């Protein structure tokens, strides 16, 4: 499973990517997780199975989603992001890929 985390600058997303990898490991899912800034997401969206958008990019959600209309693009809630609720977010991403 390949998860792209779309972020503003990459500071928090590096830590969050690591937490998502840990969550995948706990669920025994082989996952690759990486982050890209909003301006770079179009270059790597094709490699991802699912895209997670950080809450700070809420206003760009539809634009990111339009880059690949057939791919699940999920907006992380403020609460889940603030609390680093990686397990819940990973499960949300996993479910979106396995519908």
PDB file of N, CA, C and O in Angstrom, residues 17-80:
ATOM      1  N   UNK A  17       4.351  10.863   8.907  1.00  0.00           N
ATOM      2  CA  UNK A  17       4.614   9.733   8.007  1.00  0.00           C
ATOM      3  C   UNK A  17       5.169   8.551   8.782  1.00  0.00           C
ATOM      4  O   UNK A  17       4.776   7.400   8.558  1.00  0.00           O
ATOM      5  N   UNK A  18       6.075   8.839   9.688  1.00  0.00           N
ATOM      6  CA  UNK A  18       6.654   7.783  10.518  1.00  0.00           C
ATOM      7  C   UNK A  18       5.587   7.111  11.380  1.00  0.00           C
ATOM      8  O   UNK A  18       5.560   5.885  11.509  1.00  0.00           O
ATOM      9  N   UNK A  19       4.685   7.888  11.941  1.00  0.00           N
ATOM     10  CA  UNK A  19       3.600   7.344  12.762  1.00  0.00           C
ATOM     11  C   UNK A  19       2.667   6.473  11.919  1.00  0.00           C
ATOM     12  O   UNK A  19       2.185   5.444  12.369  1.00  0.00           O
ATOM     13  N   UNK A  20       2.408   6.896  10.674  1.00  0.00           N
ATOM     14  CA  UNK A  20       1.559   6.106   9.784  1.00  0.00           C
ATOM     15  C   UNK A  20       2.228   4.777   9.430  1.00  0.00           C
ATOM     16  O   UNK A  20       1.570   3.741   9.354  1.00  0.00           O
ATOM     17  N   UNK A  21       3.547   4.790   9.219  1.00  0.00           N
ATOM     18  CA  UNK A  21       4.282   3.551   8.941  1.00  0.00           C
ATOM     19  C   UNK A  21       4.189   2.600  10.128  1.00  0.00           C
ATOM     20  O   UNK A  21       4.006   1.390   9.960  1.00  0.00           O
ATOM     21  N   UNK A  22       4.306   3.154  11.333  1.00  0.00           N
ATOM     22  CA  UNK A  22       4.180   2.333  12.542  1.00  0.00           C
ATOM     23  C   UNK A  22       2.785   1.717  12.636  1.00  0.00           C
ATOM     24  O   UNK A  22       2.626   0.550  12.997  1.00  0.00           O
ATOM     25  N   UNK A  23       1.769   2.512  12.322  1.00  0.00           N
ATOM     26  CA  UNK A  23       0.385   2.016  12.374  1.00  0.00           C
ATOM     27  C   UNK A  23       0.200   0.880  11.375  1.00  0.00           C
ATOM     28  O   UNK A  23      -0.441  -0.132  11.671  1.00  0.00           O
ATOM     29  N   UNK A  24       0.744   1.035  10.173  1.00  0.00           N
ATOM     30  CA  UNK A  24       0.652  -0.021   9.150  1.00  0.00           C
ATOM     31  C   UNK A  24       1.333  -1.289   9.636  1.00  0.00           C
ATOM     32  O   UNK A  24       0.804  -2.390   9.475  1.00  0.00           O
ATOM     33  N   UNK A  25       2.480  -1.136  10.249  1.00  0.00           N
ATOM     34  CA  UNK A  25       3.221  -2.280  10.763  1.00  0.00           C
ATOM     35  C   UNK A  25       2.421  -3.009  11.841  1.00  0.00           C
ATOM     36  O   UNK A  25       2.373  -4.242  11.855  1.00  0.00           O
ATOM     37  N   UNK A  26       1.769  -2.246  12.721  1.00  0.00           N
ATOM     38  CA  UNK A  26       0.951  -2.871  13.764  1.00  0.00           C
ATOM     39  C   UNK A  26      -0.217  -3.647  13.175  1.00  0.00           C
ATOM     40  O   UNK A  26      -0.670  -4.633  13.745  1.00  0.00           O
ATOM     41  N   UNK A  27      -0.713  -3.205  12.022  1.00  0.00           N
ATOM     42  CA  UNK A  27      -1.814  -3.895  11.345  1.00  0.00           C
ATOM     43  C   UNK A  27      -1.297  -4.960  10.382  1.00  0.00           C
ATOM     44  O   UNK A  27      -2.073  -5.579   9.656  1.00  0.00           O
ATOM     45  N   UNK A  28       0.016  -5.132  10.358  1.00  0.00           N
ATOM     46  CA  UNK A  28       0.674  -6.111   9.483  1.00  0.00           C
ATOM     47  C   UNK A  28       0.393  -5.854   8.004  1.00  0.00           C
ATOM     48  O   UNK A  28       0.098  -6.770   7.228  1.00  0.00           O
ATOM     49  N   UNK A  29       0.478  -4.580   7.639  1.00  0.00           N
ATOM     50  CA  UNK A  29       0.291  -4.166   6.253  1.00  0.00           C
ATOM     51  C   UNK A  29       1.610  -3.572   5.766  1.00  0.00           C
ATOM     52  O   UNK A  29       2.194  -2.713   6.436  1.00  0.00           O
ATOM     53  N   UNK A  30       2.063  -4.043   4.637  1.00  0.00           N
ATOM     54  CA  UNK A  30       3.272  -3.493   4.038  1.00  0.00           C
ATOM     55  C   UNK A  30       2.902  -2.152   3.404  1.00  0.00           C
ATOM     56  O   UNK A  30       2.108  -2.116   2.453  1.00  0.00           O
ATOM     57  N   UNK A  31       3.445  -1.079   3.943  1.00  0.00           N
ATOM     58  CA  UNK A  31       3.064   0.248   3.458  1.00  0.00           C
ATOM     59  C   UNK A  31       4.287   1.124   3.240  1.00  0.00           C
ATOM     60  O   UNK A  31       5.240   1.094   4.016  1.00  0.00           O
ATOM     61  N   UNK A  32       4.220   1.886   2.180  1.00  0.00           N
ATOM     62  CA  UNK A  32       5.192   2.930   1.908  1.00  0.00           C
ATOM     63  C   UNK A  32       4.457   4.245   2.132  1.00  0.00           C
ATOM     64  O   UNK A  32       3.369   4.449   1.590  1.00  0.00           O
ATOM     65  N   UNK A  33       5.041   5.108   2.937  1.00  0.00           N
ATOM     66  CA  UNK A  33       4.415   6.392   3.241  1.00  0.00           C
ATOM     67  C   UNK A  33       5.441   7.491   2.980  1.00  0.00           C
ATOM     68  O   UNK A  33       6.573   7.403   3.449  1.00  0.00           O
ATOM     69  N   UNK A  34       5.049   8.492   2.218  1.00  0.00           N
ATOM     70  CA  UNK A  34       5.934   9.626   1.989  1.00  0.00           C
ATOM     71  C   UNK A  34       5.100  10.891   1.933  1.00  0.00           C
ATOM     72  O   UNK A  34       3.891  10.841   1.781  1.00  0.00           O
ATOM     73  N   UNK A  35       5.789  12.002   2.072  1.00  0.00           N
ATOM     74  CA  UNK A  35       5.079  13.281   2.046  1.00  0.00           C
ATOM     75  C   UNK A  35       5.574  14.128   0.887  1.00  0.00           C
ATOM     76  O   UNK A  35       6.698  13.975   0.413  1.00  0.00           O
ATOM     77  N   UNK A  36       4.689  15.005   0.450  1.00  0.00           N
ATOM     78  CA  UNK A  36       5.016  15.963  -0.606  1.00  0.00           C
ATOM     79  C   UNK A  36       4.277  17.254  -0.305  1.00  0.00           C
ATOM     80  O   UNK A  36       3.154  17.226   0.206  1.00  0.00           O
ATOM     81  N   UNK A  37       4.916  18.348  -0.612  1.00  0.00           N
ATOM     82  CA  UNK A  37       4.256  19.638  -0.426  1.00  0.00           C
ATOM     83  C   UNK A  37       3.144  19.788  -1.459  1.00  0.00           C
ATOM     84  O   UNK A  37       3.110  19.075  -2.470  1.00  0.00           O
ATOM     85  N   UNK A  38       2.278  20.730  -1.206  1.00  0.00           N
ATOM     86  CA  UNK A  38       1.145  20.952  -2.116  1.00  0.00           C
ATOM     87  C   UNK A  38       1.610  21.188  -3.550  1.00  0.00           C
ATOM     88  O   UNK A  38       1.007  20.664  -4.487  1.00  0.00           O
ATOM     89  N   UNK A  39       2.686  21.929  -3.724  1.00  0.00           N
ATOM     90  CA  UNK A  39       3.141  22.229  -5.083  1.00  0.00           C
ATOM     91  C   UNK A  39       3.794  21.032  -5.763  1.00  0.00           C
ATOM     92  O   UNK A  39       3.897  20.994  -6.981  1.00  0.00           O
ATOM     93  N   UNK A  40       4.223  20.037  -4.989  1.00  0.00           N
ATOM     94  CA  UNK A  40       4.896  18.867  -5.562  1.00  0.00           C
ATOM     95  C   UNK A  40       3.996  17.646  -5.670  1.00  0.00           C
ATOM     96  O   UNK A  40       4.388  16.646  -6.274  1.00  0.00           O
ATOM     97  N   UNK A  41       2.801  17.704  -5.106  1.00  0.00           N
ATOM     98  CA  UNK A  41       1.941  16.514  -5.060  1.00  0.00           C
ATOM     99  C   UNK A  41       1.586  16.001  -6.463  1.00  0.00           C
ATOM    100  O   UNK A  41       1.494  14.798  -6.671  1.00  0.00           O
ATOM    101  N   UNK A  42       1.456  16.894  -7.415  1.00  0.00           N
ATOM    102  CA  UNK A  42       1.082  16.453  -8.761  1.00  0.00           C
ATOM    103  C   UNK A  42       2.136  15.544  -9.392  1.00  0.00           C
ATOM    104  O   UNK A  42       1.825  14.753 -10.271  1.00  0.00           O
ATOM    105  N   UNK A  43       3.380  15.635  -8.919  1.00  0.00           N
ATOM    106  CA  UNK A  43       4.452  14.818  -9.480  1.00  0.00           C
ATOM    107  C   UNK A  43       4.501  13.409  -8.902  1.00  0.00           C
ATOM    108  O   UNK A  43       5.105  12.524  -9.492  1.00  0.00           O
ATOM    109  N   UNK A  44       3.886  13.204  -7.744  1.00  0.00           N
ATOM    110  CA  UNK A  44       3.947  11.871  -7.144  1.00  0.00           C
ATOM    111  C   UNK A  44       2.581  11.247  -6.877  1.00  0.00           C
ATOM    112  O   UNK A  44       2.514  10.118  -6.405  1.00  0.00           O
ATOM    113  N   UNK A  45       1.516  11.936  -7.219  1.00  0.00           N
ATOM    114  CA  UNK A  45       0.181  11.386  -6.957  1.00  0.00           C
ATOM    115  C   UNK A  45      -0.042  10.085  -7.727  1.00  0.00           C
ATOM    116  O   UNK A  45      -0.718   9.179  -7.242  1.00  0.00           O
ATOM    117  N   UNK A  46       0.555   9.966  -8.890  1.00  0.00           N
ATOM    118  CA  UNK A  46       0.390   8.760  -9.695  1.00  0.00           C
ATOM    119  C   UNK A  46       0.992   7.512  -9.070  1.00  0.00           C
ATOM    120  O   UNK A  46       0.611   6.398  -9.411  1.00  0.00           O
ATOM    121  N   UNK A  47       1.914   7.690  -8.141  1.00  0.00           N
ATOM    122  CA  UNK A  47       2.568   6.558  -7.481  1.00  0.00           C
ATOM    123  C   UNK A  47       1.788   6.056  -6.266  1.00  0.00           C
ATOM    124  O   UNK A  47       2.064   4.973  -5.765  1.00  0.00           O
ATOM    125  N   UNK A  48       0.843   6.851  -5.784  1.00  0.00           N
ATOM    126  CA  UNK A  48       0.135   6.542  -4.538  1.00  0.00           C
ATOM    127  C   UNK A  48      -1.147   5.755  -4.786  1.00  0.00           C
ATOM    128  O   UNK A  48      -1.785   5.895  -5.827  1.00  0.00           O
ATOM    129  N   UNK A  49      -1.504   4.952  -3.778  1.00  0.00           N
ATOM    130  CA  UNK A  49      -2.804   4.283  -3.779  1.00  0.00           C
ATOM    131  C   UNK A  49      -3.864   5.177  -3.146  1.00  0.00           C
ATOM    132  O   UNK A  49      -5.037   5.093  -3.484  1.00  0.00           O
ATOM    133  N   UNK A  50      -3.421   6.008  -2.216  1.00  0.00           N
ATOM    134  CA  UNK A  50      -4.320   6.909  -1.503  1.00  0.00           C
ATOM    135  C   UNK A  50      -3.534   8.160  -1.125  1.00  0.00           C
ATOM    136  O   UNK A  50      -2.330   8.092  -0.879  1.00  0.00           O
ATOM    137  N   UNK A  51      -4.223   9.293  -1.105  1.00  0.00           N
ATOM    138  CA  UNK A  51      -3.608  10.565  -0.726  1.00  0.00           C
ATOM    139  C   UNK A  51      -4.293  11.081   0.523  1.00  0.00           C
ATOM    140  O   UNK A  51      -5.529  11.137   0.583  1.00  0.00           O
ATOM    141  N   UNK A  52      -3.487  11.448   1.503  1.00  0.00           N
ATOM    142  CA  UNK A  52      -3.996  12.056   2.724  1.00  0.00           C
ATOM    143  C   UNK A  52      -3.617  13.526   2.712  1.00  0.00           C
ATOM    144  O   UNK A  52      -2.456  13.867   2.484  1.00  0.00           O
ATOM    145  N   UNK A  53      -4.592  14.376   2.949  1.00  0.00           N
ATOM    146  CA  UNK A  53      -4.375  15.817   2.918  1.00  0.00           C
ATOM    147  C   UNK A  53      -4.442  16.353   4.344  1.00  0.00           C
ATOM    148  O   UNK A  53      -5.433  16.147   5.043  1.00  0.00           O
ATOM    149  N   UNK A  54      -3.373  17.036   4.753  1.00  0.00           N
ATOM    150  CA  UNK A  54      -3.352  17.619   6.089  1.00  0.00           C
ATOM    151  C   UNK A  54      -4.386  18.739   6.205  1.00  0.00           C
ATOM    152  O   UNK A  54      -4.710  19.395   5.213  1.00  0.00           O
ATOM    153  N   UNK A  55      -4.902  18.962   7.409  1.00  0.00           N
ATOM    154  CA  UNK A  55      -5.966  19.955   7.598  1.00  0.00           C
ATOM    155  C   UNK A  55      -5.586  21.374   7.155  1.00  0.00           C
ATOM    156  O   UNK A  55      -6.450  22.131   6.727  1.00  0.00           O
ATOM    157  N   UNK A  56      -4.304  21.714   7.213  1.00  0.00           N
ATOM    158  CA  UNK A  56      -3.874  23.044   6.804  1.00  0.00           C
ATOM    159  C   UNK A  56      -4.116  23.295   5.322  1.00  0.00           C
ATOM    160  O   UNK A  56      -4.134  24.439   4.876  1.00  0.00           O
ATOM    161  N   UNK A  57      -4.303  22.225   4.551  1.00  0.00           N
ATOM    162  CA  UNK A  57      -4.533  22.349   3.110  1.00  0.00           C
ATOM    163  C   UNK A  57      -6.000  22.120   2.742  1.00  0.00           C
ATOM    164  O   UNK A  57      -6.310  21.815   1.592  1.00  0.00           O
ATOM    165  N   UNK A  58      -6.875  22.278   3.709  1.00  0.00           N
ATOM    166  CA  UNK A  58      -8.320  22.091   3.484  1.00  0.00           C
ATOM    167  C   UNK A  58      -8.797  22.872   2.257  1.00  0.00           C
ATOM    168  O   UNK A  58      -9.565  22.370   1.454  1.00  0.00           O
ATOM    169  N   UNK A  59      -8.309  24.100   2.096  1.00  0.00           N
ATOM    170  CA  UNK A  59      -8.759  24.930   0.978  1.00  0.00           C
ATOM    171  C   UNK A  59      -8.278  24.403  -0.376  1.00  0.00           C
ATOM    172  O   UNK A  59      -8.829  24.762  -1.410  1.00  0.00           O
ATOM    173  N   UNK A  60      -7.277  23.547  -0.389  1.00  0.00           N
ATOM    174  CA  UNK A  60      -6.755  22.969  -1.632  1.00  0.00           C
ATOM    175  C   UNK A  60      -7.247  21.544  -1.877  1.00  0.00           C
ATOM    176  O   UNK A  60      -6.861  20.915  -2.864  1.00  0.00           O
ATOM    177  N   UNK A  61      -8.094  21.039  -1.000  1.00  0.00           N
ATOM    178  CA  UNK A  61      -8.546  19.650  -1.080  1.00  0.00           C
ATOM    179  C   UNK A  61      -9.143  19.314  -2.456  1.00  0.00           C
ATOM    180  O   UNK A  61      -8.759  18.326  -3.080  1.00  0.00           O
ATOM    181  N   UNK A  62     -10.064  20.118  -2.932  1.00  0.00           N
ATOM    182  CA  UNK A  62     -10.713  19.830  -4.225  1.00  0.00           C
ATOM    183  C   UNK A  62      -9.713  19.880  -5.377  1.00  0.00           C
ATOM    184  O   UNK A  62      -9.797  19.074  -6.311  1.00  0.00           O
ATOM    185  N   UNK A  63      -8.770  20.802  -5.313  1.00  0.00           N
ATOM    186  CA  UNK A  63      -7.744  20.905  -6.357  1.00  0.00           C
ATOM    187  C   UNK A  63      -6.869  19.654  -6.368  1.00  0.00           C
ATOM    188  O   UNK A  63      -6.561  19.109  -7.429  1.00  0.00           O
ATOM    189  N   UNK A  64      -6.495  19.178  -5.188  1.00  0.00           N
ATOM    190  CA  UNK A  64      -5.675  17.968  -5.088  1.00  0.00           C
ATOM    191  C   UNK A  64      -6.470  16.763  -5.576  1.00  0.00           C
ATOM    192  O   UNK A  64      -5.966  15.933  -6.329  1.00  0.00           O
ATOM    193  N   UNK A  65      -7.717  16.688  -5.172  1.00  0.00           N
ATOM    194  CA  UNK A  65      -8.586  15.589  -5.588  1.00  0.00           C
ATOM    195  C   UNK A  65      -8.744  15.547  -7.110  1.00  0.00           C
ATOM    196  O   UNK A  65      -8.792  14.478  -7.715  1.00  0.00           O
ATOM    197  N   UNK A  66      -8.798  16.709  -7.737  1.00  0.00           N
ATOM    198  CA  UNK A  66      -8.977  16.796  -9.187  1.00  0.00           C
ATOM    199  C   UNK A  66      -7.747  16.313  -9.964  1.00  0.00           C
ATOM    200  O   UNK A  66      -7.858  15.994 -11.148  1.00  0.00           O
ATOM    201  N   UNK A  67      -6.599  16.236  -9.303  1.00  0.00           N
ATOM    202  CA  UNK A  67      -5.391  15.757  -9.987  1.00  0.00           C
ATOM    203  C   UNK A  67      -5.533  14.304 -10.441  1.00  0.00           C
ATOM    204  O   UNK A  67      -4.942  13.899 -11.431  1.00  0.00           O
ATOM    205  N   UNK A  68      -6.310  13.522  -9.691  1.00  0.00           N
ATOM    206  CA  UNK A  68      -6.562  12.126 -10.052  1.00  0.00           C
ATOM    207  C   UNK A  68      -7.937  11.731  -9.505  1.00  0.00           C
ATOM    208  O   UNK A  68      -8.045  11.214  -8.401  1.00  0.00           O
ATOM    209  N   UNK A  69      -8.995  12.004 -10.273  1.00  0.00           N
ATOM    210  CA  UNK A  69     -10.362  11.780  -9.788  1.00  0.00           C
ATOM    211  C   UNK A  69     -10.688  10.335  -9.415  1.00  0.00           C
ATOM    212  O   UNK A  69     -11.643  10.084  -8.694  1.00  0.00           O
ATOM    213  N   UNK A  70      -9.900   9.374  -9.875  1.00  0.00           N
ATOM    214  CA  UNK A  70     -10.168   7.963  -9.574  1.00  0.00           C
ATOM    215  C   UNK A  70      -9.439   7.462  -8.333  1.00  0.00           C
ATOM    216  O   UNK A  70      -9.568   6.299  -7.978  1.00  0.00           O
ATOM    217  N   UNK A  71      -8.685   8.329  -7.710  1.00  0.00           N
ATOM    218  CA  UNK A  71      -7.879   7.932  -6.555  1.00  0.00           C
ATOM    219  C   UNK A  71      -8.528   8.458  -5.279  1.00  0.00           C
ATOM    220  O   UNK A  71      -9.007   9.587  -5.245  1.00  0.00           O
ATOM    221  N   UNK A  72      -8.525   7.657  -4.201  1.00  0.00           N
ATOM    222  CA  UNK A  72      -9.053   8.171  -2.935  1.00  0.00           C
ATOM    223  C   UNK A  72      -8.163   9.289  -2.392  1.00  0.00           C
ATOM    224  O   UNK A  72      -6.943   9.112  -2.268  1.00  0.00           O
ATOM    225  N   UNK A  73      -8.771  10.423  -2.126  1.00  0.00           N
ATOM    226  CA  UNK A  73      -8.088  11.562  -1.518  1.00  0.00           C
ATOM    227  C   UNK A  73      -8.884  11.911  -0.269  1.00  0.00           C
ATOM    228  O   UNK A  73     -10.068  12.234  -0.357  1.00  0.00           O
ATOM    229  N   UNK A  74      -8.233  11.803   0.884  1.00  0.00           N
ATOM    230  CA  UNK A  74      -8.914  11.962   2.157  1.00  0.00           C
ATOM    231  C   UNK A  74      -8.356  13.143   2.935  1.00  0.00           C
ATOM    232  O   UNK A  74      -7.140  13.308   3.018  1.00  0.00           O
ATOM    233  N   UNK A  75      -9.245  13.926   3.499  1.00  0.00           N
ATOM    234  CA  UNK A  75      -8.856  15.062   4.326  1.00  0.00           C
ATOM    235  C   UNK A  75      -8.757  14.606   5.777  1.00  0.00           C
ATOM    236  O   UNK A  75      -9.711  14.065   6.333  1.00  0.00           O
ATOM    237  N   UNK A  76      -7.609  14.807   6.375  1.00  0.00           N
ATOM    238  CA  UNK A  76      -7.402  14.455   7.780  1.00  0.00           C
ATOM    239  C   UNK A  76      -8.084  15.522   8.637  1.00  0.00           C
ATOM    240  O   UNK A  76      -7.923  16.720   8.386  1.00  0.00           O
ATOM    241  N   UNK A  77      -8.818  15.089   9.635  1.00  0.00           N
ATOM    242  CA  UNK A  77      -9.508  16.047  10.506  1.00  0.00           C
ATOM    243  C   UNK A  77      -8.493  16.777  11.389  1.00  0.00           C
ATOM    244  O   UNK A  77      -7.415  16.265  11.695  1.00  0.00           O
ATOM    245  N   UNK A  78      -8.864  17.977  11.805  1.00  0.00           N
ATOM    246  CA  UNK A  78      -8.012  18.762  12.702  1.00  0.00           C
ATOM    247  C   UNK A  78      -7.689  17.974  13.968  1.00  0.00           C
ATOM    248  O   UNK A  78      -6.543  17.924  14.411  1.00  0.00           O
ATOM    249  N   UNK A  79      -8.720  17.356  14.522  1.00  0.00           N
ATOM    250  CA  UNK A  79      -8.569  16.620  15.779  1.00  0.00           C
ATOM    251  C   UNK A  79      -7.607  15.438  15.635  1.00  0.00           C
ATOM    252  O   UNK A  79      -6.713  15.253  16.467  1.00  0.00           O
ATOM    253  N   UNK A  80      -7.778  14.655  14.580  1.00  0.00           N
ATOM    254  CA  UNK A  80      -6.898  13.496  14.373  1.00  0.00           C
ATOM    255  C   UNK A  80      -5.458  13.924  14.104  1.00  0.00           C
ATOM    256  O   UNK A  80      -4.522  13.287  14.558  1.00  0.00           O
TER     257      UNK A  80
END
